[in-house]
Structures are given as structure tokens and as C-alpha cells.
Short mmCIF file of C-alpha atoms in Angstrom, two decimals:
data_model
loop_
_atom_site.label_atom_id
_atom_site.label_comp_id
_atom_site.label_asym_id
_atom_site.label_seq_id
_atom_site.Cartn_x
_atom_site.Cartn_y
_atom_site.Cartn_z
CA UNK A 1 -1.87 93.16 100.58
CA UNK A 2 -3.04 94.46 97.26
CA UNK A 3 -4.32 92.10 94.35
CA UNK A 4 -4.08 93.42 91.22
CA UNK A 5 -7.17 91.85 88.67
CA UNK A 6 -6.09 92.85 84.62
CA UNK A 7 -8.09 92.87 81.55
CA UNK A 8 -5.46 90.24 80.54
CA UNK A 9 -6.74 87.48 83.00
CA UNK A 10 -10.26 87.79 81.41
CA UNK A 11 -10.10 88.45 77.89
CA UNK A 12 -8.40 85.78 75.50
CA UNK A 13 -4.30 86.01 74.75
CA UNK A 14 -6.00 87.84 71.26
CA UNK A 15 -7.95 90.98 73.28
CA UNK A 16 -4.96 92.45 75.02
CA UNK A 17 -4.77 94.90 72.95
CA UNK A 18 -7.71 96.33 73.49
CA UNK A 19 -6.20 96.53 77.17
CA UNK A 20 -3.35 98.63 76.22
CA UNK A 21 -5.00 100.51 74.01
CA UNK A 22 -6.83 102.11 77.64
CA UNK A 23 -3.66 103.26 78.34
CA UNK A 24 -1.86 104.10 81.54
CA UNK A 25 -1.14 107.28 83.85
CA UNK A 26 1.97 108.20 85.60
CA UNK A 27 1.01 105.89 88.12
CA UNK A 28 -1.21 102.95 86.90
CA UNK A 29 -2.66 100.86 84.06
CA UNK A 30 -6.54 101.54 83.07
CA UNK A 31 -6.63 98.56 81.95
CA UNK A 32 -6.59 97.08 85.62
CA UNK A 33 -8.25 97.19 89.04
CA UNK A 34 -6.83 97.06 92.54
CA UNK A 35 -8.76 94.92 95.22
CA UNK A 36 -7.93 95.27 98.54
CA UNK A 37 -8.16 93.39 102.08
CA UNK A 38 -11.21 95.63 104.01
CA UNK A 39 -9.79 97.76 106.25
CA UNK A 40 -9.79 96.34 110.49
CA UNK A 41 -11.89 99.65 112.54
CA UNK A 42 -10.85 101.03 116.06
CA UNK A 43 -13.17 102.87 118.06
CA UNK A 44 -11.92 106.58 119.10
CA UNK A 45 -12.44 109.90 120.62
CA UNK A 46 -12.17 113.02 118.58
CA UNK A 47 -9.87 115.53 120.84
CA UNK A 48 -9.58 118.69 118.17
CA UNK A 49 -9.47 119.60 114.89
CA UNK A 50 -5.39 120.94 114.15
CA UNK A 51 -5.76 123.93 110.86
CA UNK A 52 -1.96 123.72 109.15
CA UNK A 53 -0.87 126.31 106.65
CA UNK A 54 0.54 124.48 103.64
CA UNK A 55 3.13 126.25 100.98
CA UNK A 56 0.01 126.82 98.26
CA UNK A 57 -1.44 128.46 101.16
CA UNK A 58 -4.14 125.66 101.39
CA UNK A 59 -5.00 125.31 105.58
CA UNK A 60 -5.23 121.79 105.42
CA UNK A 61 -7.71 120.14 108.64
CA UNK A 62 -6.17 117.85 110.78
CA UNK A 63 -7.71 115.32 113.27
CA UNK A 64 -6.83 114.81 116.45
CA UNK A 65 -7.65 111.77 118.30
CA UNK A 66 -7.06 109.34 121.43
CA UNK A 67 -3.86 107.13 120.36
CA UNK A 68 -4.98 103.95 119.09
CA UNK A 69 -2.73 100.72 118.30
CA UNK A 70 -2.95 99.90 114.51
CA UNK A 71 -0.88 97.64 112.65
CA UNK A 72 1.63 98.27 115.30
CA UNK A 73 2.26 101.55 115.39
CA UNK A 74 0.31 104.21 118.01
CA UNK A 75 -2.11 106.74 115.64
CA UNK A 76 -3.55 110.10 116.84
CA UNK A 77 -3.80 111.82 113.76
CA UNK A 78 -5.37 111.74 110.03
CA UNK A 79 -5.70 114.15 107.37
CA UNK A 80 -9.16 115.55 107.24
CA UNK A 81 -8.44 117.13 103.69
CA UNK A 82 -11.05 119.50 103.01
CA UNK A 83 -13.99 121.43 104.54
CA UNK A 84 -16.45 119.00 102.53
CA UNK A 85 -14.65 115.80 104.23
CA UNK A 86 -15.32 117.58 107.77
CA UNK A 87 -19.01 118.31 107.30
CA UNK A 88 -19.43 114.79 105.36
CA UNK A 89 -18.42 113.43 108.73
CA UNK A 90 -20.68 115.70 110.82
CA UNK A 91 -17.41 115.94 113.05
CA UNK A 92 -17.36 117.66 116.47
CA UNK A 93 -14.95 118.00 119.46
CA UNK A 94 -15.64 114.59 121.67
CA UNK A 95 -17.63 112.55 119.14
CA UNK A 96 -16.85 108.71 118.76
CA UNK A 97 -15.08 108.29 116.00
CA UNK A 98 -13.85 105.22 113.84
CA UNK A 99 -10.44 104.66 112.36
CA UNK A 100 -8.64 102.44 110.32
CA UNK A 101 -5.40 102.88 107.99
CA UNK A 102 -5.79 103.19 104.53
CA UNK A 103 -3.81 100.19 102.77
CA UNK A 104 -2.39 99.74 106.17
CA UNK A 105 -0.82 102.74 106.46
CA UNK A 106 -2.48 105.85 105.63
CA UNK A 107 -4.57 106.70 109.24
CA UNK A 108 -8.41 107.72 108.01
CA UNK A 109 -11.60 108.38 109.40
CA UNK A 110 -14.08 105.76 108.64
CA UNK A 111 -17.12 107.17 110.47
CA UNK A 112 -18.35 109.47 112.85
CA UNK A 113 -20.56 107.36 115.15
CA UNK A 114 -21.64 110.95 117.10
CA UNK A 115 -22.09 113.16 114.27
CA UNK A 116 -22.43 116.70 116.79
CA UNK A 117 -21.30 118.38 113.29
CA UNK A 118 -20.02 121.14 115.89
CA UNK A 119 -16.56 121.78 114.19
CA UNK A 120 -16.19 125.51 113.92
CA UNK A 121 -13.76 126.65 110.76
CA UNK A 122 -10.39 129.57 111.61
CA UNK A 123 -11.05 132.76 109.99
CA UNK A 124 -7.24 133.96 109.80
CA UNK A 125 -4.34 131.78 109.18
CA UNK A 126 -2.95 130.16 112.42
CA UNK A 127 0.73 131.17 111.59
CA UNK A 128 0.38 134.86 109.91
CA UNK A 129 -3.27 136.11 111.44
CA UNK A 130 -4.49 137.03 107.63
CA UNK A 131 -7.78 136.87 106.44
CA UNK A 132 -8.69 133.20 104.87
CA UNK A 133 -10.60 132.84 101.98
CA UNK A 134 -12.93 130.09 101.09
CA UNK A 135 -12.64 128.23 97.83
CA UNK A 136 -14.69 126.24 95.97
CA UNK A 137 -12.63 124.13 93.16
CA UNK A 138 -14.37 120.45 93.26
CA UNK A 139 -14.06 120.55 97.08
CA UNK A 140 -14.57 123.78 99.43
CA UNK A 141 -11.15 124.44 100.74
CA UNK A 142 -9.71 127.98 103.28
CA UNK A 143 -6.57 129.39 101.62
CA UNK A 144 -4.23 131.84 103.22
CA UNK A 145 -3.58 134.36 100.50
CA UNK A 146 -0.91 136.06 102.23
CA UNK A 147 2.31 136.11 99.90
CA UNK A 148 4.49 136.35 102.76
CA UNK A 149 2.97 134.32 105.00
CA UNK A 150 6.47 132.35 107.12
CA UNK A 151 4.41 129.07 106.95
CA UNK A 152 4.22 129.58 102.88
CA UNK A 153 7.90 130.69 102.43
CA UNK A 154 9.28 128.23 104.57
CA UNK A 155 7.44 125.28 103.34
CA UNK A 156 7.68 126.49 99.31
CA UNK A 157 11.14 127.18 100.21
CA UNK A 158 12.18 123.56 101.25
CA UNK A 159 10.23 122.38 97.90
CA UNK A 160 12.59 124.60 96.34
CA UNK A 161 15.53 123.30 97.69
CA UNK A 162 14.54 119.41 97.15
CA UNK A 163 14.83 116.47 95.20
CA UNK A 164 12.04 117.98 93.28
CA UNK A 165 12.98 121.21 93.02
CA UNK A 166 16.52 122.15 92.26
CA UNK A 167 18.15 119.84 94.38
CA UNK A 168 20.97 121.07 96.16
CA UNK A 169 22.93 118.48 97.56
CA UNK A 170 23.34 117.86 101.30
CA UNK A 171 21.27 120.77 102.31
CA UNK A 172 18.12 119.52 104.84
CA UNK A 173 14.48 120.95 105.91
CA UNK A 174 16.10 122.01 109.37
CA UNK A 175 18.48 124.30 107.90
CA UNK A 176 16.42 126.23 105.91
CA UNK A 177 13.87 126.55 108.87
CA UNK A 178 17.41 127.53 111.07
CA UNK A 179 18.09 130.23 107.97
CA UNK A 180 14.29 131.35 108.10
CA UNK A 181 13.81 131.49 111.77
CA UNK A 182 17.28 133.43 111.85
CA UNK A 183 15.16 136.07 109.64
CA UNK A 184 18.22 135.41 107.27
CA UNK A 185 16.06 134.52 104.26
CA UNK A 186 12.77 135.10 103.50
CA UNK A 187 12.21 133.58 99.83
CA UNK A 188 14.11 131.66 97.18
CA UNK A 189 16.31 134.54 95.66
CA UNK A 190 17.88 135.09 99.08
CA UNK A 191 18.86 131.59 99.49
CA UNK A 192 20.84 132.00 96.37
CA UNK A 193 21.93 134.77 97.16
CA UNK A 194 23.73 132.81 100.51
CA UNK A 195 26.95 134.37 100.28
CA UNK A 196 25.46 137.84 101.06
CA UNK A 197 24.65 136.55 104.34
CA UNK A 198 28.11 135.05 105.48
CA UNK A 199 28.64 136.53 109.00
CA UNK A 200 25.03 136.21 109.98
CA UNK A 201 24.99 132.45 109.15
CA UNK A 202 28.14 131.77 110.99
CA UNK A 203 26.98 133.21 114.34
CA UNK A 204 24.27 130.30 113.77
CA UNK A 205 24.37 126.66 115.89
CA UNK A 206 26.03 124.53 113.66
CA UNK A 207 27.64 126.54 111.33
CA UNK A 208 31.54 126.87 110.70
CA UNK A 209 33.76 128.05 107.94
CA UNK A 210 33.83 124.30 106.55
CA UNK A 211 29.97 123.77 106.44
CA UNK A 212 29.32 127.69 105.16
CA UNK A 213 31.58 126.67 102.21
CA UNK A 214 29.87 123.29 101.64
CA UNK A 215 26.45 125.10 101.55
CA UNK A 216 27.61 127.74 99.36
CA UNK A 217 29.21 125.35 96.75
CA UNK A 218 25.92 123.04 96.48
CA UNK A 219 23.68 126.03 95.97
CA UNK A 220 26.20 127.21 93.30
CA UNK A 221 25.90 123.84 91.62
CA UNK A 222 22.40 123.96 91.62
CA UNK A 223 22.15 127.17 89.93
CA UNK A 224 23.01 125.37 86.69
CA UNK A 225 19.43 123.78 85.52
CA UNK A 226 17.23 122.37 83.42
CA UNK A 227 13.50 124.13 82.37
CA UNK A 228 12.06 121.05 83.47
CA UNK A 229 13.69 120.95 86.77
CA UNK A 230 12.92 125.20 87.31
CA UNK A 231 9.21 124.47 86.64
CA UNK A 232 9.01 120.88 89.46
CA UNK A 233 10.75 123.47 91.73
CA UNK A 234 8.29 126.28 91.92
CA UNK A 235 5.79 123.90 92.83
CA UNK A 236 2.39 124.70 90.93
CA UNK A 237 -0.50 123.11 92.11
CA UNK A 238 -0.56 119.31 90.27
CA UNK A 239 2.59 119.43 88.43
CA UNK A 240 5.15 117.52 89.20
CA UNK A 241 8.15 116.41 87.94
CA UNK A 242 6.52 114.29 84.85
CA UNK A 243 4.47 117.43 83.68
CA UNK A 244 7.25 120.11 84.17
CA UNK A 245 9.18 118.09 82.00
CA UNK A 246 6.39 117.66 79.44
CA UNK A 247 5.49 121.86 79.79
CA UNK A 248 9.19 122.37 79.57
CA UNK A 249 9.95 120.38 75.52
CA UNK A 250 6.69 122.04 74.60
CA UNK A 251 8.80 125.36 75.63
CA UNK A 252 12.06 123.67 73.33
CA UNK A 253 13.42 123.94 77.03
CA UNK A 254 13.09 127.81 76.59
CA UNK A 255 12.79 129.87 79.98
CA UNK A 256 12.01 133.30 78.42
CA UNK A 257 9.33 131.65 76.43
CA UNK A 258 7.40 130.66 80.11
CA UNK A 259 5.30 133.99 80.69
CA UNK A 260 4.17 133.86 76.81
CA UNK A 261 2.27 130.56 77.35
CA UNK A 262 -1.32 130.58 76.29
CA UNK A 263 -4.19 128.43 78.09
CA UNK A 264 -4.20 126.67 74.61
CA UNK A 265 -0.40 126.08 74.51
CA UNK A 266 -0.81 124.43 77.91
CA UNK A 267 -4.16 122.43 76.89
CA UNK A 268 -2.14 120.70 74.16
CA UNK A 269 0.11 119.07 76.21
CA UNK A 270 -0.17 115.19 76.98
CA UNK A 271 -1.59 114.88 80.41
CA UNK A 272 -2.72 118.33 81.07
CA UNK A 273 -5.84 118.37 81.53
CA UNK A 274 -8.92 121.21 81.68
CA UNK A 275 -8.34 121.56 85.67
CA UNK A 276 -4.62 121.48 85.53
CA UNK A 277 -4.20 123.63 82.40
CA UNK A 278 -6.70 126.23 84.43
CA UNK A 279 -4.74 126.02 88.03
CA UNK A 280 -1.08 126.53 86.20
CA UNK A 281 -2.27 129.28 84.04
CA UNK A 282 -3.58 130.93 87.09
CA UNK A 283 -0.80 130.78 89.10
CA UNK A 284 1.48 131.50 86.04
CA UNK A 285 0.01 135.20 85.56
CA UNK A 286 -0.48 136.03 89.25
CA UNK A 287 2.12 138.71 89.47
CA UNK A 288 3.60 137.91 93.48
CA UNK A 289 4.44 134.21 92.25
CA UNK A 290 6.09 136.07 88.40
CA UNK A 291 8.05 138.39 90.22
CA UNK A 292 9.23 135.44 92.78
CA UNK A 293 10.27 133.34 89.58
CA UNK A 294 12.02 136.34 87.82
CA UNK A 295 13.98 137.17 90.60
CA UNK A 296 15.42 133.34 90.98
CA UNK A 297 15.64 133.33 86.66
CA UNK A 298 18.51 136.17 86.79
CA UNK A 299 20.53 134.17 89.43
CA UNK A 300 20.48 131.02 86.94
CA UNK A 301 21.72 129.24 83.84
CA UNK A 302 19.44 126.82 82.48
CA UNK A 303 21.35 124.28 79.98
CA UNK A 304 19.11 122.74 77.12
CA UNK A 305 17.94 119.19 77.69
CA UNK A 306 20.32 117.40 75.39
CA UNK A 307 18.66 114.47 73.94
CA UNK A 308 20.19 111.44 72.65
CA UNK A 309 19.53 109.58 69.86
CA UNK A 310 19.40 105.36 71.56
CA UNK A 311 17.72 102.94 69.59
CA UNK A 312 17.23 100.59 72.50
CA UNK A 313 15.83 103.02 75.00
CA UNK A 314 13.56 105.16 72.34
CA UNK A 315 9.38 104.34 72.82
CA UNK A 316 10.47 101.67 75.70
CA UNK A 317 8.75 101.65 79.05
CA UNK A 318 10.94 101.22 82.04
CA UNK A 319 9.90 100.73 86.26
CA UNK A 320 12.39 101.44 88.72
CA UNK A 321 12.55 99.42 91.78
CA UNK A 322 14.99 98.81 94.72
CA UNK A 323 17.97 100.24 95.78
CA UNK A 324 20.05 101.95 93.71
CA UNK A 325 23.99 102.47 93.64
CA UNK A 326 25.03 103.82 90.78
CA UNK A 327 22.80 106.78 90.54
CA UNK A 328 22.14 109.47 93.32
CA UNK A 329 18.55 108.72 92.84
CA UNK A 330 15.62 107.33 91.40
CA UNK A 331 15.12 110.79 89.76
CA UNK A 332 18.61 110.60 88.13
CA UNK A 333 17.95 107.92 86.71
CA UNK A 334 14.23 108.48 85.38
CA UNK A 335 15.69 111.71 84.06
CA UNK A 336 18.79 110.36 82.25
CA UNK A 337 16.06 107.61 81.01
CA UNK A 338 13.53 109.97 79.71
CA UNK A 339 16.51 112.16 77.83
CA UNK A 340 17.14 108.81 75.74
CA UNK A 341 13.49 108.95 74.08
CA UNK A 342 12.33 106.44 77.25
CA UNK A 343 8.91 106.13 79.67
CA UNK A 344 9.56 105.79 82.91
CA UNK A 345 6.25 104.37 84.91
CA UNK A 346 5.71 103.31 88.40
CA UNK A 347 3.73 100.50 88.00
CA UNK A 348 4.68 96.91 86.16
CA UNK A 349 1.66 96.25 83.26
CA UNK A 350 1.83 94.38 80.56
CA UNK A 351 3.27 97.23 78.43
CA UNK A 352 6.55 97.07 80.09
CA UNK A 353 9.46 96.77 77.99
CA UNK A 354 11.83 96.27 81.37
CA UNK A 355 12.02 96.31 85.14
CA UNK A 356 15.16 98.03 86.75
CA UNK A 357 16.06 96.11 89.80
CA UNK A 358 19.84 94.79 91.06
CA UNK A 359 18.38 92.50 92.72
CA UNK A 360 16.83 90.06 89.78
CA UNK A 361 15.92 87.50 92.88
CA UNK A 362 13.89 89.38 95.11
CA UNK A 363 10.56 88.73 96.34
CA UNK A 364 8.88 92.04 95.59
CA UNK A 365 5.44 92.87 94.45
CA UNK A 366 7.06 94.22 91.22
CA UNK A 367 9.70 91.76 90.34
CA UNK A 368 6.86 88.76 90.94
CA UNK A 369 4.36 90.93 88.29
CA UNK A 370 7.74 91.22 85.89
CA UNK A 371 8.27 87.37 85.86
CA UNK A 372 4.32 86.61 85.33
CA UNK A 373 4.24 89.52 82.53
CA UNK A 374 7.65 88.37 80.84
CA UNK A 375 8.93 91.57 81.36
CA UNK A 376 12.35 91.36 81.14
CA UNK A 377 14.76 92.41 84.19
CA UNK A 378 17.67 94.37 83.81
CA UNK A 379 20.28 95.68 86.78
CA UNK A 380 21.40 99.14 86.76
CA UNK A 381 24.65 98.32 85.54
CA UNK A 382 22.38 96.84 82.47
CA UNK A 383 20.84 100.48 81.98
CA UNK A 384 24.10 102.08 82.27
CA UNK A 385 25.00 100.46 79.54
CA UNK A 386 22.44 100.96 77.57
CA UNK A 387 22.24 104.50 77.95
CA UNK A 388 26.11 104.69 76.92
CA UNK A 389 25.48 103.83 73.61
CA UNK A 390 23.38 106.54 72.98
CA UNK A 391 24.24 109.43 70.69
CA UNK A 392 23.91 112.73 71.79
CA UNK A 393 21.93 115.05 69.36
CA UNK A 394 20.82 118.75 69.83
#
């Protein structure tokens, strides 16, 4: 369980504005701090170290250990991270090893009881065979700089295809792998190019006329976009969904105004920061990843975001909780919210203007902070609503 100490329980009813005026991320309030229940440790054996080729090309360390019972569930693995967390460690093949999971459920090493520090690092990629290269941005990291590297394409390519990229409906992880295995794409153009590729998907497991069609209409679908939506899809380092759509209104939702960007364009955006501004930039002007997102530009249309003028959702802060019915998704929604002039936040402070929730009764960590805060909450036919009486304006 997580306990959650504010500014506001400390300083008189007078002072909390000098909470909010701290601010907040995407995630949390500064004006807060999180205290947590210290994690219960389980003694293990380190068996290997697993190297994983990511879609940024990152070979993220893995470790392997004997299965333990935590919280339960059995645990043999936990993200390692970087070269830096490895050595910090002093990790080696057999050492005794302590574990734990992070907030109950993230598995971690705690400590390395051994400490051989006999770990020896790949020097080519475990998928493709290339070269790796060792980086050193705030942590020392092995990159695969292969640009056609099957464990970068197929993992980018999924991104692509998600709720965070373009999101074409009904279409899962295992059949893009089936479609990439089949050698019948190879990058995001030739996914939308699908219907080039007919008879060789229908030979596939799985595949008839019906479910062809069905694949081919969602990817058509798709094709129509927003900027905002382009940019979350083609999945630069540390932007996400929130900071696409804040690069994308700098842009007036513009896509032939992307490769004209400057470093100083990008540094004046809310929430980009010296280390994000330098990563996109970078990957912005390499020319593999500009050809890769002119090719997909001339299969699409991108629409403008049409915002709408709504006097009860302009400069208010929403949180999304629960299940939803109405909308596909949480993302729908946050979208739809953010079009209306509104903040959408993960996290219930004292600056929220309303929690979305259908269920006003339930128990949750969220709904209990809403009640204590006064926040008010609303159900989603409540934010229909609202959003309805919006007027659209270009």
C-alpha cells in the first residue's frame, strides 16, 4: 500500500497555494511525497544474465534467477536496466542474490550478497549478429545500430500498430510477428501497403477471405490521422502520447512542417526538456528513421485537430479511472478531453477540477483521495455531456 503525505496536511488551509504553485507532471503532484511499506527480501541464485534487443535498439540486461514465491506469484526474472545497474551489483553467474518486488509487483534486485562482478557484456546483437555500440547518456547502455535489425522492426512495428501508435483496430502483436516471420513485411510502409500482399497472407494459419478483409479495412481506417497520433506512433525515445501532442499544436498540427523543426522550436515546448529536446532532435535528422517516416507520410491523410470552444472543460483538470463503456479507451477519451481546452492527469491532487469514474461508490485509491480533496465525481455519461456542448472552432 502506498501513503501519499501532501504539502496540504502540513501547511495551514492559507499555504496551499504555494503547493500548487510546484506544479505537477504527467504523472504526479510536486507538491507531495509517496511513502511506502519496505519491501519483504528472498534469498536467490543468479542462473544468467538474458541480453534482449529492444525496438530503439537498446539491448536491455535481463536477470535470471531460481523461481522464488513472492506475493503469490513464482519470479525468475527482473530487469537489470543498464550496464551501470550490473556492475553496481558486482553481479556474476551463481552469486546469492536478494529479491524483492518493487511496490509489490515490479521483481528487483536488492543486493548481491556474492558480488563475483564476473558478468561478461555481448559484443553483437543476439538476434541480428551486428556490432553493438556502447553509450554513455546518464547511464552506459549497448545499442544495436542495425536499421534492419528483425528484433527492431518487429518490436517498432507493433508500437506502430498500437494504442499508441496509430491504432488499428482488432489487429494483435502475434499477427504482425506471423506477417514478419512470413518475411511478408519488413517495416511500417509495407504493412500499409497490406493489400499488395493478398495471396501470400492467405496461404498463412489463420487467415481467410473474411479476416484478410477485416485487416485490410482497419489499416485503411487508420490511415486517416492526427500529427499528434503520427508522432506517439514512431516512437522517439521519451515521447509519448502527452508530448507528441504538445510537439504536434506547436507544428499547428502541420506534418510537412516536422523535418523544419529547430532544437530551439523543440526547447520551447512545455515539458521538453534539455535531454528530451536533444534525443528527439537526434533521432529526427538521422536519415534511416526520415526516410522510414516519409515513406508511411505518402500513404496518409492527417486531419487537423479540431478544437472546440467548451467553457466547462477549458483550463479544467480531469483523472480517469475505472472501466469505461462509452469510449473505446482511456485514450479516446483523454484525447476528446484535451481537444476541449482540458488536462488530463493520472494522479488525484488537490488541483483537480473532477474525477471520471462510473462507479461514484467504489473503494479505490483515487475515488477515496477525490472525496477527501472535494474533488467532484462525474460518470462518463457526465463527460459526454459535457463535451457535447462544446463548439467546434478551427
Amino acid at each position: 500500500e502506498i501513503y501519499t503525505l501532501s504539502l496540504h496536511d502540513a501547511l495551514p488551509i492559507s499555504s496551499w497555494r504555494i503547493g500548487n504553485l510546484l506544479g505537477e507532471t504527467a504523472k504526479y503532484p510536486k507538491d507531495s511525497i509517496a511513502f511506502k511499506w519496505s519491501d519483504e527480501l528472498y534469498d536467490t541464485e543468479l542462473i544468467g544474465i538474458e541480453w534482449n534487443t529492444s525496438r530503439t535498439g537498446l539491448v536491455n540486461p535481463v536477470a535470471v534467477f531460481s523461481p522464488v514465491e513472492i506475493s503469490g506469484t513464482t519470479v525468475k526474472r527482473a530487469a537489470l536496466h543498464n550496464i551501470d545497474i550490473i556492475e553496481g551489483l558486482a553481479l556474476g553467474i551463481g552469486d546469492k542474490i536478494k529479491v524483492y518486488k518493487a511496490n509489490m509487483i515490479i521483481p528487483q534486485i536488492y543486493e548481491n550478497v556474492t558480488r563475483s562482478g564476473s558478468i561478461e557484456y555481448p559484443k553483437s546483437c543476439p538476434v541480428c549478429g551486428e556490432r553493438l555500440v556502447l553509450e554513455n547518456e546518464g547511464a552506459r547502455v549497448l545499442r544495436c545500430e542495425n536499421g534492419d535489425c528483425p528484433a527492431k522492426n518487429a518490436k517498432r512495428i507493433v508500437h506502430f500498430a498500437g494504442k499508441s501508435g496509430i491504432n488499428i483496430q482488432g489487429i494483435s502483436e502475434k499477427t504482425i510477428e506471423k506477417l514478419i516471420t512470413a518475411g511478408i513485411i519488413k517495416n511500417e510502409a509495407d504493412l500499409m501497403d497490406i493489400e499488395r500482399y493478398k495471396d501470400e497472407i492467405l496461404k498463412l494459419d489463420g487467415f481467410r477471405e473474411k479476416s484478410y478483409e477485416n485487416l485490410k479495412k482497419a489499416i485503411e481506417d487508420a490511415k486517416t490521422m492526427t500529427l499528434q497520433r503520427f508522432i506517439s506512433a514512431m516512437a522517439f525515445t521519451g515521447i509519448g502520447y502527452t508530448n507528441a501532442g504538445r510537439i504536434a499544436e506547436a507544428l499547428g498540427g502541420d506534418v510537412t512542417k516536422l523535418f523544419s523543426l529547430t532544437e530551439e522550436d523543440i526547447g520551447n515546448i512545455e515539458g521538453m526538456g534539455e535531454v528530451l529536446t536533444s534525443g528527439f532532435m537526434k533521432e529526427l535528422s538521422d536519415e534511416t528513421i526520415k526516410k522510414r517516416m516519409e515513406d508511411i507520410i505518402k500513404r496518409c491523410e492527417f486531419k487537423e485537430n479540431i478544437r472546440t470552444k467548451n467553457d466547462e472543460i477549458e483550463g479544467k483538470k480531469f483523472v480517469i479511472t475505472g472501466s469505461l463503456s462509452i469510449f473505446k479507451n482511456r485514450d479516446e477519451l483523454k484525447q476528446k478531453i484535451e481537444m476541449s481546452g482540458g488536462r488530463v492527469s493520472s494522479s488525484v491532487s488537490n488541483s483537480t477540477d473532477f474525477l471520471i469514474n462510473n462507479d461514484r461508490e467504489s473503494e479505490s485509491s483515487k475515488n477515496k483521495k477525490a472525496k477527501t480533496l472535494g474533488v467532484k465525481i462525474i460518470s462518463e455519461e457526465d463527460i459526454v455531456e459535457m463535451l457535447n456542448e462544446g463548439e467546434k472552432v478551427q
